[in-house]
């Protein structure tokens, strides 16, 4: 007979499950990677803002399952290059984090919590100043006939920024599974600085599973106000390697 802990571990993501990534939408997956699995998520973007164009890549996130419903992750520095001025040039910060899947109950609302921090390793023009902790809650709800809802609430803290010390980000996604391998989505993204004007985006795209552990994706975003980029287009590739250590 399974104990409560064993039953909970069995309901956490397993190596037999398909890859679930934190991209291409801004909303992260509410699922962690299985125990002993390493996942690499990568992509490149081209954005238009204030008449300028900027390319950034590789937007790499590494994720490792270290215990049932628990993973460590790190966002590697992304390089931002000016295609057409104006725009910023340089690397973003490296940002380690830990993610816990709170409610791994199939058929119900999945909820996770991520605690992370961006370390001051990148260019100030790209990443801002100082250490920047964040607290994040991604959730998802699987409906009928391939439909699903998801979203995320994030608090970014920027102690060294005198104008925007805190930014609240909210997202909401409607997703539709078209086939066993392909899904599409539409997403709202809103960034709300404390005491500042918001930035709002509509982001749409899709993903295709080449295999149960490999994914291709694309997205296209449109800014809804003057504080957001005018357009963003991006593509990505992600993969997962299982069985790295014994459970």
Tab-separated table of C-alpha atoms in Angstrom:
chain	number	residue	atom	x	y	z
A	1	UNK	CA	0.000	0.000	0.000
A	2	UNK	CA	1.396	3.427	-0.977
A	3	UNK	CA	2.146	5.976	1.707
A	4	UNK	CA	0.984	9.573	1.268
A	5	UNK	CA	4.512	10.609	0.237
A	6	UNK	CA	4.800	7.741	-2.269
A	7	UNK	CA	1.371	8.506	-3.750
A	8	UNK	CA	2.319	12.163	-4.137
A	9	UNK	CA	5.611	11.203	-5.825
A	10	UNK	CA	3.721	8.956	-8.254
A	11	UNK	CA	1.476	11.869	-9.267
A	12	UNK	CA	4.458	14.169	-9.970
A	13	UNK	CA	5.785	14.339	-13.568
A	14	UNK	CA	7.405	11.100	-14.772
A	15	UNK	CA	9.932	10.339	-17.558
A	16	UNK	CA	7.096	8.731	-19.501
A	17	UNK	CA	5.331	12.118	-19.730
A	18	UNK	CA	5.791	14.404	-22.744
A	19	UNK	CA	8.099	17.383	-22.487
A	20	UNK	CA	6.468	20.464	-20.891
A	21	UNK	CA	8.398	23.705	-21.379
A	22	UNK	CA	8.366	27.250	-20.022
A	23	UNK	CA	8.357	28.594	-23.594
A	24	UNK	CA	7.389	29.958	-26.115
A	25	UNK	CA	4.802	31.903	-24.112
A	26	UNK	CA	5.817	34.144	-21.219
A	27	UNK	CA	3.708	31.997	-18.881
A	28	UNK	CA	5.836	29.200	-17.463
A	29	UNK	CA	4.653	25.615	-17.210
A	30	UNK	CA	2.984	24.701	-13.931
A	31	UNK	CA	4.791	21.331	-14.172
A	32	UNK	CA	8.347	20.583	-13.092
A	33	UNK	CA	10.686	18.192	-14.926
A	34	UNK	CA	10.794	14.568	-13.723
A	35	UNK	CA	13.326	13.423	-11.143
A	36	UNK	CA	16.692	12.768	-12.792
A	37	UNK	CA	15.746	14.604	-15.992
A	38	UNK	CA	17.656	17.516	-17.539
A	39	UNK	CA	15.800	19.906	-19.838
A	40	UNK	CA	17.299	22.588	-22.069
A	41	UNK	CA	14.998	25.263	-23.534
A	42	UNK	CA	16.391	27.647	-26.152
A	43	UNK	CA	15.194	30.349	-28.530
A	44	UNK	CA	15.930	33.550	-30.440
A	45	UNK	CA	13.786	36.676	-30.812
A	46	UNK	CA	13.651	39.747	-33.000
A	47	UNK	CA	11.860	42.766	-31.554
A	48	UNK	CA	10.817	46.208	-32.815
A	49	UNK	CA	10.712	49.122	-30.347
A	50	UNK	CA	10.833	52.911	-30.862
A	51	UNK	CA	11.993	52.520	-34.452
A	52	UNK	CA	14.853	50.200	-33.535
A	53	UNK	CA	15.299	46.460	-33.970
A	54	UNK	CA	16.997	44.111	-31.510
A	55	UNK	CA	17.887	40.427	-31.800
A	56	UNK	CA	18.382	38.345	-28.654
A	57	UNK	CA	19.442	34.769	-28.015
A	58	UNK	CA	19.777	32.066	-27.099
A	59	UNK	CA	17.290	32.590	-24.239
A	60	UNK	CA	18.514	29.350	-22.672
A	61	UNK	CA	16.930	27.896	-19.532
A	62	UNK	CA	18.363	24.733	-17.956
A	63	UNK	CA	16.111	22.689	-15.675
A	64	UNK	CA	16.973	19.649	-13.541
A	65	UNK	CA	14.561	17.496	-11.514
A	66	UNK	CA	16.202	16.830	-8.138
A	67	UNK	CA	13.250	15.350	-6.199
A	68	UNK	CA	9.574	14.506	-6.805
A	69	UNK	CA	7.800	17.751	-7.795
A	70	UNK	CA	10.993	19.788	-7.249
A	71	UNK	CA	13.492	21.206	-9.745
A	72	UNK	CA	16.371	23.640	-9.885
A	73	UNK	CA	16.709	25.890	-12.919
A	74	UNK	CA	18.938	28.615	-14.262
A	75	UNK	CA	18.437	31.223	-16.964
A	76	UNK	CA	21.760	31.645	-18.752
A	77	UNK	CA	22.862	35.088	-19.983
A	78	UNK	CA	21.141	36.134	-23.220
A	79	UNK	CA	22.959	38.410	-25.670
A	80	UNK	CA	21.077	41.443	-27.035
A	81	UNK	CA	22.380	42.896	-30.308
A	82	UNK	CA	21.264	45.993	-32.191
A	83	UNK	CA	20.043	45.231	-35.693
A	84	UNK	CA	18.898	48.818	-36.119
A	85	UNK	CA	19.410	51.636	-33.600
A	86	UNK	CA	18.183	52.579	-31.066
A	87	UNK	CA	18.570	49.607	-28.733
A	88	UNK	CA	20.657	48.066	-25.973
A	89	UNK	CA	23.752	45.926	-26.433
A	90	UNK	CA	25.124	43.279	-24.084
A	91	UNK	CA	24.254	40.268	-21.959
A	92	UNK	CA	21.401	39.792	-19.500
A	93	UNK	CA	21.995	38.490	-15.957
A	94	UNK	CA	22.355	34.858	-14.950
A	95	UNK	CA	19.342	33.860	-12.831
A	96	UNK	CA	19.229	30.641	-10.749
A	97	UNK	CA	15.947	29.518	-9.161
A	98	UNK	CA	14.070	26.654	-7.513
A	99	UNK	CA	10.598	25.482	-8.544
A	100	UNK	CA	8.153	23.411	-6.500
A	101	UNK	CA	5.012	21.890	-7.998
A	102	UNK	CA	2.524	22.367	-5.175
A	103	UNK	CA	-0.530	20.545	-6.528
A	104	UNK	CA	0.340	17.598	-8.800
A	105	UNK	CA	-3.202	16.227	-8.926
A	106	UNK	CA	-4.260	15.182	-12.466
A	107	UNK	CA	-7.489	16.784	-13.674
A	108	UNK	CA	-7.349	19.640	-11.212
A	109	UNK	CA	-5.662	23.043	-11.251
A	110	UNK	CA	-1.883	22.594	-11.171
A	111	UNK	CA	0.023	25.244	-9.219
A	112	UNK	CA	3.760	25.783	-8.781
A	113	UNK	CA	5.948	28.270	-6.953
A	114	UNK	CA	9.307	29.519	-8.198
A	115	UNK	CA	11.797	31.487	-6.127
A	116	UNK	CA	14.758	32.943	-7.991
A	117	UNK	CA	17.207	35.797	-8.268
A	118	UNK	CA	18.915	37.575	-11.155
A	119	UNK	CA	22.563	38.138	-10.235
A	120	UNK	CA	24.307	41.326	-11.441
A	121	UNK	CA	26.455	39.702	-14.133
A	122	UNK	CA	25.056	41.382	-17.254
A	123	UNK	CA	25.125	44.823	-18.839
A	124	UNK	CA	23.284	47.477	-16.821
A	125	UNK	CA	21.629	48.814	-20.002
A	126	UNK	CA	20.072	45.387	-20.613
A	127	UNK	CA	19.485	43.892	-17.159
A	128	UNK	CA	19.387	46.826	-14.762
A	129	UNK	CA	21.383	47.285	-11.567
A	130	UNK	CA	22.031	45.022	-8.628
A	131	UNK	CA	20.530	41.786	-7.381
A	132	UNK	CA	16.910	41.243	-8.513
A	133	UNK	CA	14.924	38.545	-6.653
A	134	UNK	CA	11.564	37.296	-7.896
A	135	UNK	CA	8.649	35.176	-6.695
A	136	UNK	CA	6.424	33.428	-9.240
A	137	UNK	CA	3.224	31.349	-9.280
A	138	UNK	CA	2.379	29.597	-12.588
A	139	UNK	CA	-0.899	27.653	-12.777
A	140	UNK	CA	-2.810	25.637	-15.363
A	141	UNK	CA	-6.236	24.065	-15.746
A	142	UNK	CA	-6.904	21.385	-18.366
A	143	UNK	CA	-10.424	21.623	-19.801
A	144	UNK	CA	-12.244	19.373	-22.287
A	145	UNK	CA	-11.607	18.672	-25.996
A	146	UNK	CA	-7.986	19.818	-25.910
A	147	UNK	CA	-8.687	23.257	-24.417
A	148	UNK	CA	-6.727	24.602	-21.475
A	149	UNK	CA	-6.287	27.741	-19.401
A	150	UNK	CA	-3.134	28.882	-17.657
A	151	UNK	CA	-1.552	31.969	-16.204
A	152	UNK	CA	1.154	33.310	-13.965
A	153	UNK	CA	1.615	35.914	-11.240
A	154	UNK	CA	5.129	37.258	-10.655
A	155	UNK	CA	6.643	39.839	-8.336
A	156	UNK	CA	10.024	41.215	-9.432
A	157	UNK	CA	12.041	43.127	-6.833
A	158	UNK	CA	14.715	45.619	-7.927
A	159	UNK	CA	16.253	47.142	-4.777
A	160	UNK	CA	18.935	49.067	-6.680
A	161	UNK	CA	16.451	50.732	-9.050
A	162	UNK	CA	15.348	54.069	-7.602
A	163	UNK	CA	12.347	54.469	-9.932
A	164	UNK	CA	10.912	50.915	-10.232
A	165	UNK	CA	11.734	48.908	-7.131
A	166	UNK	CA	8.910	46.430	-7.742
A	167	UNK	CA	7.177	45.147	-10.877
A	168	UNK	CA	4.080	42.951	-10.878
A	169	UNK	CA	3.559	40.760	-13.938
A	170	UNK	CA	0.319	38.952	-14.749
A	171	UNK	CA	-0.345	36.611	-17.659
A	172	UNK	CA	-3.338	34.670	-18.936
A	173	UNK	CA	-3.308	32.002	-21.674
A	174	UNK	CA	-5.922	30.146	-23.720
A	175	UNK	CA	-4.460	27.028	-25.318
A	176	UNK	CA	-5.842	24.491	-27.796
A	177	UNK	CA	-4.328	21.101	-28.601
A	178	UNK	CA	-4.874	20.585	-32.336
A	179	UNK	CA	-3.267	17.159	-32.638
A	180	UNK	CA	-1.308	14.806	-30.380
A	181	UNK	CA	1.845	16.704	-31.333
A	182	UNK	CA	0.763	20.300	-31.979
A	183	UNK	CA	-0.795	23.033	-29.820
A	184	UNK	CA	-1.505	26.739	-30.305
A	185	UNK	CA	-2.053	29.512	-27.771
A	186	UNK	CA	-2.982	33.164	-27.268
A	187	UNK	CA	-1.632	35.022	-24.250
A	188	UNK	CA	-2.005	38.359	-22.473
A	189	UNK	CA	1.080	39.733	-20.697
A	190	UNK	CA	0.954	42.781	-18.447
A	191	UNK	CA	3.856	44.346	-16.520
A	192	UNK	CA	2.828	46.836	-13.848
A	193	UNK	CA	5.662	48.814	-12.214
A	194	UNK	CA	4.951	50.283	-8.802
A	195	UNK	CA	4.267	53.966	-9.452
A	196	UNK	CA	4.835	53.633	-13.194
A	197	UNK	CA	2.959	53.028	-16.435
A	198	UNK	CA	2.194	49.426	-17.467
A	199	UNK	CA	3.505	47.520	-20.467
A	200	UNK	CA	1.007	45.198	-22.188
A	201	UNK	CA	1.377	42.549	-24.905
A	202	UNK	CA	-0.730	40.044	-26.826
A	203	UNK	CA	1.363	36.976	-27.631
A	204	UNK	CA	0.337	34.061	-29.868
A	205	UNK	CA	2.130	31.016	-31.182
A	206	UNK	CA	2.391	27.269	-31.233
A	207	UNK	CA	4.534	24.281	-30.411
A	208	UNK	CA	5.213	20.959	-32.095
A	209	UNK	CA	6.613	17.818	-30.430
A	210	UNK	CA	9.137	16.181	-32.748
A	211	UNK	CA	9.373	13.355	-30.195
A	212	UNK	CA	8.010	13.021	-26.636
A	213	UNK	CA	11.198	14.759	-25.414
A	214	UNK	CA	11.855	17.304	-28.213
A	215	UNK	CA	9.910	20.454	-29.078
A	216	UNK	CA	9.925	23.126	-31.774
A	217	UNK	CA	8.040	26.384	-31.113
A	218	UNK	CA	7.304	29.844	-32.468
A	219	UNK	CA	5.529	32.980	-31.259
A	220	UNK	CA	4.478	36.443	-32.424
A	221	UNK	CA	3.682	39.283	-30.018
A	222	UNK	CA	2.072	42.699	-30.564
A	223	UNK	CA	2.448	45.581	-28.126
A	224	UNK	CA	-0.802	46.999	-26.806
A	225	UNK	CA	0.602	50.315	-25.591
A	226	UNK	CA	3.612	52.585	-26.113
A	227	UNK	CA	5.618	51.072	-23.235
A	228	UNK	CA	5.697	47.626	-24.874
A	229	UNK	CA	7.716	46.547	-27.922
A	230	UNK	CA	5.795	47.097	-31.144
A	231	UNK	CA	6.390	43.522	-32.335
A	232	UNK	CA	8.305	40.430	-31.223
A	233	UNK	CA	8.839	37.273	-33.288
A	234	UNK	CA	10.709	34.219	-32.069
A	235	UNK	CA	11.474	30.544	-32.617
A	236	UNK	CA	12.887	27.899	-30.310
A	237	UNK	CA	13.990	24.315	-29.739
A	238	UNK	CA	13.879	22.366	-26.468
A	239	UNK	CA	14.869	18.853	-25.434
A	240	UNK	CA	14.889	16.633	-22.336
A	241	UNK	CA	17.304	13.895	-21.262
A	242	UNK	CA	15.970	11.385	-18.717
A	243	UNK	CA	17.492	8.935	-16.260
A	244	UNK	CA	20.550	10.932	-15.220
A	245	UNK	CA	20.538	9.508	-11.702
A	246	UNK	CA	18.619	6.961	-9.705
A	247	UNK	CA	15.377	8.031	-8.071
